[in-house]
């Protein structure tokens, strides 16, 4: 029998890997898993975006020149500023304003970030960059916010046992940035990147090395979603990049909920999303659903390691709500929270689940995609299948489904051909 009195206590990252396969941490929540994933895919040692083998090496690029230019007052003393910008104040201000517009959203941000906190959204390949910190011209490449969620997603993709799907994923990632390779923004980003701190030689990613994949079949939902996004013909490259990042965050949240329940020996239970039915009862159920999910994560962590400090437990727990909020799966970052589906989240889900150049009846999307595939309860079909109608009137879920349809119609995600025919299509999500 395992004797915890003499066994070495596990640390937070080790507990997270044991329960979920990878490191899920509050500091690495939100959009950071998607950015970490793209770093591993595009700045690897070789040409293969999803390489085989036990280890992965990458070239970490900091983009510290551009990030300091925008978000570091001390950059005015940086030698590179004078060497590259040649003292042209007007050009410097123009470049600063342009780069500021490329900032990756910080959902919890209320003030101007430090340069190490601010990242660029990866609109083009050369805008993909790693974490860094430092003062003046001294910059260290290290994990601050890219701590393992993206490494888990990367491990799942490159460990795909379906050879055909794996090859199509590789081809999809090779094509993803092809339309922007010669764009003015890419040329500028590449030049700025060359002025920045980066690895001289590829370095081993020791986090990805110990990350686990092929744990359950729900990983195929993630792989299929990424493949579907990459193979969308009508979506722009920027829409695809946003969807890859959003789908990664959403899947990690859904996976964390499922694996926490599994670790506790609990049956699967849907996440109830309040889509504007104006029902206090539905709102309370969605709020309680969130509290149950968070409670299950904490309970699973405690069961795995009773001696883990509360601060580390809360960091694993907080990855869930922070990533959900950042990706439009919760109504807010602060205050009383409940599950919902923002337009951005819906666009990403449509791109990830409906094949290119096709459409699906709205009723099937709500039942077969949201509920059957993702475990998100919105409409009456999900309520009946999960037994929720035993505690709440089915008409409330019907109204919830109607409100979701109205939002998707307004966003251009659903085309209404007649009173009885509503179709969901990824074409309008581009």
Coordinates of C-alpha atoms in Angstrom, one line a residue:
X1 CA 0.0 0.0 0.0
X2 CA 1.3 3.5 -0.9
X3 CA 2.6 5.3 2.2
X4 CA 2.3 9.0 1.8
X5 CA 4.0 9.6 5.1
X6 CA 7.3 8.6 3.6
X7 CA 6.6 9.3 -0.1
X8 CA 7.9 12.4 -1.6
X9 CA 5.2 15.0 -2.1
X10 CA 4.4 15.9 -5.7
X11 CA 4.6 19.5 -6.9
X12 CA 1.8 21.3 -8.8
X13 CA 3.1 20.7 -12.3
X14 CA 3.6 17.0 -11.5
X15 CA 0.0 16.7 -10.1
X16 CA -1.3 18.4 -13.2
X17 CA 0.5 16.1 -15.5
X18 CA -0.7 13.1 -13.6
X19 CA -4.3 14.2 -13.8
X20 CA -4.5 15.9 -17.1
X21 CA -1.5 14.9 -19.1
X22 CA 0.2 18.3 -19.0
X23 CA 0.9 21.4 -17.0
X24 CA -2.3 23.5 -16.6
X25 CA -1.4 26.7 -14.6
X26 CA -3.3 30.0 -14.0
X27 CA -0.3 32.0 -15.3
X28 CA -0.5 30.0 -18.5
X29 CA -4.2 30.4 -19.0
X30 CA -6.3 32.1 -21.6
X31 CA -4.6 32.5 -25.1
X32 CA -1.2 31.4 -24.0
X33 CA -1.6 27.6 -24.8
X34 CA -2.4 28.5 -28.4
X35 CA 0.7 30.8 -28.6
X36 CA 2.9 28.1 -27.1
X37 CA 1.5 25.5 -29.5
X38 CA 2.4 27.7 -32.5
X39 CA 5.9 28.2 -31.2
X40 CA 6.4 24.4 -31.0
X41 CA 5.0 23.8 -34.5
X42 CA 6.8 26.6 -36.4
X43 CA 10.1 27.1 -34.7
X44 CA 11.1 23.4 -34.3
X45 CA 14.5 22.0 -35.1
X46 CA 13.5 20.5 -38.5
X47 CA 11.1 21.1 -41.3
X48 CA 8.4 18.8 -39.9
X49 CA 5.7 20.8 -38.0
X50 CA 4.7 17.7 -36.0
X51 CA 7.9 15.7 -35.6
X52 CA 8.2 12.1 -34.4
X53 CA 10.4 11.0 -31.6
X54 CA 10.6 11.3 -27.8
X55 CA 12.0 14.8 -27.6
X56 CA 11.5 18.1 -29.4
X57 CA 14.0 20.9 -29.8
X58 CA 13.0 24.5 -30.7
X59 CA 14.5 27.8 -31.5
X60 CA 13.0 30.3 -29.0
X61 CA 12.5 33.8 -30.4
X62 CA 11.8 36.6 -28.0
X63 CA 10.7 39.5 -30.2
X64 CA 12.1 41.7 -27.4
X65 CA 13.1 44.5 -29.7
X66 CA 9.5 45.2 -30.8
X67 CA 8.0 44.4 -27.4
X68 CA 10.4 46.7 -25.6
X69 CA 9.9 49.4 -28.2
X70 CA 6.2 49.5 -27.4
X71 CA 6.0 48.6 -23.7
X72 CA 9.4 49.4 -22.1
X73 CA 10.3 53.0 -21.2
X74 CA 13.8 51.9 -20.7
X75 CA 14.1 51.0 -24.4
X76 CA 15.2 54.6 -25.2
X77 CA 18.6 53.7 -23.8
X78 CA 18.9 50.4 -25.8
X79 CA 21.7 50.5 -28.3
X80 CA 19.7 48.7 -30.9
X81 CA 17.2 51.6 -31.0
X82 CA 19.8 53.9 -32.4
X83 CA 21.4 51.3 -34.7
X84 CA 18.1 50.2 -36.3
X85 CA 15.9 53.3 -36.2
X86 CA 18.8 55.8 -36.8
X87 CA 17.2 58.4 -34.6
X88 CA 14.2 58.9 -36.8
X89 CA 11.6 59.9 -34.2
X90 CA 8.7 59.9 -36.6
X91 CA 9.5 56.4 -37.9
X92 CA 9.8 55.2 -34.3
X93 CA 6.4 56.5 -33.3
X94 CA 4.8 55.0 -36.4
X95 CA 6.4 51.6 -35.8
X96 CA 5.4 51.8 -32.1
X97 CA 1.7 52.5 -33.0
X98 CA 1.6 49.7 -35.5
X99 CA 3.1 47.1 -33.1
X100 CA 0.8 48.2 -30.3
X101 CA -2.1 47.2 -32.5
X102 CA -0.8 43.7 -32.8
X103 CA -1.0 43.0 -29.1
X104 CA -2.4 39.7 -28.0
X105 CA -5.4 40.4 -25.8
X106 CA -4.9 40.2 -22.0
X107 CA -8.4 39.6 -20.7
X108 CA -7.6 40.6 -17.1
X109 CA -5.5 43.6 -18.1
X110 CA -6.5 46.9 -16.6
X111 CA -3.4 48.9 -17.2
X112 CA -0.4 49.1 -19.5
X113 CA 1.5 45.8 -19.2
X114 CA 5.3 45.3 -18.8
X115 CA 7.0 44.3 -22.0
X116 CA 7.4 40.7 -20.8
X117 CA 3.7 40.5 -20.1
X118 CA 2.7 41.8 -23.5
X119 CA 2.8 39.4 -26.5
X120 CA 2.1 39.9 -30.2
X121 CA -0.8 38.0 -31.8
X122 CA 0.6 35.6 -34.4
X123 CA -1.0 37.2 -37.5
X124 CA 2.1 36.1 -39.5
X125 CA 4.7 33.4 -38.9
X126 CA 7.4 35.8 -37.8
X127 CA 5.1 37.3 -35.1
X128 CA 5.2 34.0 -33.3
X129 CA 7.5 34.4 -30.3
X130 CA 8.5 32.9 -26.9
X131 CA 8.5 34.2 -23.4
X132 CA 11.3 36.5 -22.2
X133 CA 12.2 38.8 -19.4
X134 CA 15.1 41.1 -18.5
X135 CA 16.2 44.7 -18.2
X136 CA 17.9 46.9 -20.8
X137 CA 19.6 44.9 -23.5
X138 CA 19.9 41.8 -21.3
X139 CA 17.1 39.4 -22.3
X140 CA 16.5 35.9 -21.0
X141 CA 14.4 33.3 -22.8
X142 CA 12.3 31.5 -20.3
X143 CA 8.8 30.3 -19.5
X144 CA 6.6 32.9 -17.9
X145 CA 3.2 32.3 -19.5
X146 CA 4.0 29.5 -22.0
X147 CA 4.1 26.8 -19.3
X148 CA 2.8 23.7 -20.8
X149 CA -0.8 23.8 -22.0
X150 CA 0.4 24.3 -25.6
X151 CA 3.0 21.6 -25.1
X152 CA 0.2 19.2 -24.2
X153 CA -1.8 20.2 -27.3
X154 CA 1.4 19.8 -29.4
X155 CA 2.1 16.3 -27.9
X156 CA -1.5 15.2 -28.7
X157 CA -1.3 16.3 -32.3
X158 CA 2.1 14.8 -33.0
X159 CA 1.3 11.6 -31.2
X160 CA -1.8 10.9 -33.4
X161 CA -2.1 7.2 -34.1
X162 CA -4.2 7.9 -37.2
X163 CA -1.4 8.2 -39.9
X164 CA -3.7 9.8 -42.5
X165 CA -5.0 12.4 -40.2
X166 CA -1.5 13.1 -38.9
X167 CA -0.2 13.7 -42.4
X168 CA -3.1 16.0 -43.2
X169 CA -2.4 18.0 -40.0
X170 CA 1.2 18.4 -41.1
X171 CA 0.1 19.6 -44.6
X172 CA -2.5 21.9 -43.0
X173 CA 0.1 23.6 -40.7
X174 CA 2.5 24.0 -43.7
X175 CA -0.2 25.9 -45.6
X176 CA -1.5 27.9 -42.7
X177 CA 0.8 30.9 -43.2
X178 CA 1.4 30.5 -46.9
X179 CA -0.8 33.4 -47.9
X180 CA 1.1 35.9 -45.6
X181 CA 4.7 34.8 -46.3
X182 CA 5.3 37.7 -48.6
X183 CA 3.0 40.2 -46.9
X184 CA 4.4 43.6 -45.8
X185 CA 3.6 42.7 -42.2
X186 CA 5.5 39.5 -42.4
X187 CA 8.5 41.2 -43.9
X188 CA 8.5 43.9 -41.2
X189 CA 8.0 41.3 -38.4
X190 CA 10.8 39.2 -39.7
X191 CA 13.2 42.2 -39.8
X192 CA 12.2 43.1 -36.2
X193 CA 12.6 39.5 -35.1
X194 CA 16.1 39.5 -36.4
X195 CA 17.0 42.3 -34.1
X196 CA 15.7 40.4 -31.1
X197 CA 17.2 37.8 -28.7
X198 CA 16.8 34.2 -29.8
X199 CA 18.5 30.8 -29.3
X200 CA 21.7 30.3 -31.3
X201 CA 21.0 26.6 -31.5
X202 CA 17.8 24.6 -31.0
X203 CA 17.1 23.7 -27.3
X204 CA 15.3 20.8 -25.8
X205 CA 11.8 21.5 -24.6
X206 CA 11.9 19.6 -21.3
X207 CA 8.2 20.3 -20.5
X208 CA 6.9 18.7 -23.7
X209 CA 9.2 15.7 -23.1
X210 CA 7.3 14.7 -20.0
X211 CA 3.9 15.6 -21.2
X212 CA 1.5 12.6 -21.8
X213 CA -0.8 12.0 -24.8
X214 CA -3.2 9.2 -26.0
X215 CA -4.9 9.1 -22.6
X216 CA -8.5 9.0 -23.9
X217 CA -10.6 9.2 -27.0
X218 CA -11.6 12.8 -26.3
X219 CA -8.1 13.8 -27.7
X220 CA -9.5 12.8 -31.1
X221 CA -12.1 15.6 -30.8
X222 CA -9.2 18.0 -30.5
X223 CA -7.3 16.5 -33.4
X224 CA -10.4 16.5 -35.6
X225 CA -11.2 20.1 -34.7
X226 CA -7.7 21.3 -35.6
X227 CA -7.7 19.4 -38.9
X228 CA -11.2 20.8 -39.8
X229 CA -9.9 24.4 -39.1
X230 CA -6.8 23.9 -41.2
X231 CA -8.8 22.5 -44.1
X232 CA -11.4 25.3 -44.3
X233 CA -11.2 26.7 -47.8
X234 CA -13.2 29.9 -47.3
X235 CA -11.7 31.1 -44.0
X236 CA -8.8 33.6 -44.0
X237 CA -5.5 32.6 -42.5
X238 CA -6.1 35.0 -39.6
X239 CA -9.5 33.4 -38.9
X240 CA -7.8 30.0 -38.9
X241 CA -5.1 31.1 -36.6
X242 CA -7.7 32.5 -34.2
X243 CA -9.7 29.4 -34.4
X244 CA -6.6 27.1 -33.7
X245 CA -5.8 29.1 -30.6
X246 CA -9.4 29.3 -29.4
X247 CA -10.1 25.6 -30.1
X248 CA -7.0 24.7 -28.1
X249 CA -8.1 26.7 -25.1
X250 CA -11.7 25.5 -25.2
X251 CA -10.7 21.8 -25.6
X252 CA -8.2 22.1 -22.7
X253 CA -11.1 23.4 -20.5
X254 CA -13.5 20.6 -21.6
X255 CA -10.7 18.0 -21.1
X256 CA -9.8 19.3 -17.7
X257 CA -13.4 19.0 -16.5
X258 CA -13.8 15.5 -18.0
X259 CA -10.5 14.1 -16.5
X260 CA -11.2 15.6 -13.1
X261 CA -14.6 13.8 -13.0
X262 CA -13.0 10.6 -14.2
X263 CA -10.3 10.8 -11.5
X264 CA -13.0 11.1 -8.9
X265 CA -14.9 8.1 -10.4
X266 CA -17.8 10.4 -11.4
X267 CA -19.9 9.9 -14.6
X268 CA -19.7 12.5 -17.4
X269 CA -22.1 15.4 -16.9
X270 CA -22.8 18.2 -19.5
X271 CA -21.8 21.8 -19.0
X272 CA -24.9 24.0 -19.1
X273 CA -24.5 27.1 -21.2
X274 CA -26.9 30.1 -20.6
X275 CA -27.3 31.7 -24.0
X276 CA -29.7 34.4 -23.1
X277 CA -32.9 32.6 -22.2
X278 CA -33.6 35.2 -19.4
X279 CA -34.3 32.4 -17.0
X280 CA -33.0 32.9 -13.4
X281 CA -33.3 29.1 -12.9
X282 CA -31.1 28.3 -16.0
X283 CA -28.6 31.0 -14.9
X284 CA -28.4 29.4 -11.4
X285 CA -27.9 25.9 -12.9
X286 CA -25.1 27.3 -15.2
X287 CA -23.4 29.0 -12.2
X288 CA -23.7 25.9 -10.1
X289 CA -22.3 23.9 -13.1
X290 CA -19.2 26.1 -13.0
X291 CA -18.8 25.7 -9.2
X292 CA -19.1 21.9 -9.6
X293 CA -16.4 21.8 -12.3
X294 CA -14.1 23.9 -10.2
X295 CA -14.8 21.8 -7.1
X296 CA -14.1 18.6 -8.9
X297 CA -10.7 19.9 -10.1
X298 CA -9.7 20.8 -6.6
X299 CA -11.0 17.5 -5.2
X300 CA -9.1 15.5 -7.9
X301 CA -5.9 17.5 -7.1
X302 CA -6.3 16.8 -3.3
X303 CA -6.9 13.1 -4.0
X304 CA -3.8 13.0 -6.1
X305 CA -1.6 15.0 -3.6
X306 CA -3.1 15.9 -0.2
X307 CA 0.0 17.8 0.7
X308 CA -0.1 20.2 -2.2
X309 CA -0.3 23.8 -0.9
X310 CA -3.5 25.7 -1.5
X311 CA -1.8 28.2 -3.7
X312 CA -0.7 25.5 -6.1
X313 CA -4.2 23.8 -6.0
X314 CA -5.8 27.2 -6.9
X315 CA -3.4 27.7 -9.9
X316 CA -4.5 24.4 -11.4
X317 CA -8.2 25.3 -10.6
X318 CA -7.9 28.8 -12.0
X319 CA -6.6 27.6 -15.3
X320 CA -10.1 26.3 -16.0
X321 CA -12.1 29.5 -15.4
X322 CA -9.5 31.9 -16.8
X323 CA -9.1 30.0 -20.0
X324 CA -12.8 29.6 -20.4
X325 CA -13.4 33.3 -19.8
X326 CA -10.6 34.4 -22.2
X327 CA -12.1 32.2 -25.0
X328 CA -15.7 33.2 -24.6
X329 CA -17.0 30.2 -22.7
X330 CA -17.8 32.3 -19.5
X331 CA -19.7 35.5 -19.3
X332 CA -17.0 37.5 -17.6
X333 CA -13.5 37.5 -16.1
X334 CA -14.6 39.0 -12.8
X335 CA -17.7 38.8 -10.6
X336 CA -20.5 36.2 -10.7
X337 CA -19.7 33.9 -13.6
X338 CA -21.7 31.4 -15.6
X339 CA -21.1 29.4 -18.8
X340 CA -22.2 31.0 -22.1
X341 CA -21.1 31.0 -25.7
X342 CA -19.7 34.2 -27.2
X343 CA -19.8 35.0 -30.9
X344 CA -16.0 34.4 -31.1
X345 CA -16.4 31.0 -29.4
X346 CA -19.2 30.0 -31.7
X347 CA -17.2 31.0 -34.8
X348 CA -14.3 28.9 -33.6
X349 CA -16.6 25.9 -32.8
X350 CA -18.2 26.1 -36.3
X351 CA -14.8 26.2 -38.0
X352 CA -13.6 23.3 -35.9
X353 CA -16.6 21.0 -36.3
X354 CA -18.4 21.6 -39.7
X355 CA -16.4 20.5 -42.8
X356 CA -15.5 23.2 -45.4
X357 CA -18.1 24.0 -48.0
X358 CA -20.9 22.2 -46.1
X359 CA -23.7 23.0 -43.8
X360 CA -25.5 21.3 -40.9
X361 CA -29.1 21.9 -39.7
X362 CA -29.1 24.1 -36.6
X363 CA -30.9 21.5 -34.5
X364 CA -28.2 18.9 -35.3
X365 CA -25.5 21.4 -34.5
X366 CA -26.9 22.0 -31.1
X367 CA -27.5 18.3 -30.3
X368 CA -24.7 16.4 -32.2
X369 CA -21.9 19.0 -32.0
X370 CA -22.4 21.0 -28.9
X371 CA -23.9 18.2 -26.7
X372 CA -22.8 14.8 -28.1
X373 CA -19.3 15.8 -29.2
X374 CA -18.4 18.6 -26.7
X375 CA -20.7 18.0 -23.7
X376 CA -22.3 21.4 -23.8
X377 CA -26.0 21.5 -23.0
X378 CA -28.0 24.3 -24.7
X379 CA -31.3 22.9 -26.0
X380 CA -34.1 20.6 -25.1
X381 CA -32.5 17.5 -26.7
X382 CA -29.5 17.8 -24.5
X383 CA -31.7 18.5 -21.4
X384 CA -33.7 15.3 -22.1
X385 CA -30.7 13.1 -22.9
X386 CA -28.8 14.3 -19.7
X387 CA -31.9 14.2 -17.4
X388 CA -31.8 18.0 -16.8
X389 CA -35.5 18.1 -17.5
X390 CA -36.1 16.4 -14.2
X391 CA -35.1 19.5 -12.4
X392 CA -35.9 22.3 -14.9
X393 CA -38.8 22.8 -17.3
X394 CA -37.9 21.7 -20.9
X395 CA -39.4 25.0 -22.3
X396 CA -36.6 26.9 -20.7
X397 CA -34.1 24.9 -22.8
X398 CA -36.2 25.5 -25.9
X399 CA -36.0 29.2 -25.3
X400 CA -32.3 28.9 -24.7
X401 CA -31.8 27.1 -28.0
X402 CA -33.9 29.8 -29.7
X403 CA -31.8 32.6 -28.3
X404 CA -28.6 30.9 -29.4
X405 CA -30.0 30.6 -32.9
X406 CA -30.9 34.4 -33.0
X407 CA -27.3 35.2 -31.9
X408 CA -25.8 33.0 -34.6
X409 CA -28.1 34.4 -37.3
X410 CA -27.1 37.9 -36.3
X411 CA -23.4 36.9 -36.5
X412 CA -23.9 35.3 -39.9
X413 CA -23.2 31.8 -38.6
X414 CA -26.7 30.5 -39.3
X415 CA -28.7 31.0 -42.5
X416 CA -32.5 30.9 -42.1
X417 CA -34.0 29.6 -45.3
X418 CA -37.5 29.3 -43.9
X419 CA -39.3 29.1 -40.5
X420 CA -38.4 25.4 -40.3
X421 CA -35.0 25.4 -42.0
X422 CA -31.9 26.9 -40.3
X423 CA -28.4 25.9 -41.5
X424 CA -25.0 26.3 -39.8
X425 CA -22.1 26.8 -42.2
X426 CA -18.4 27.6 -41.7
X427 CA -18.3 29.7 -44.9
X428 CA -19.9 32.6 -43.0
X429 CA -17.4 32.2 -40.2
X430 CA -14.5 33.3 -42.3

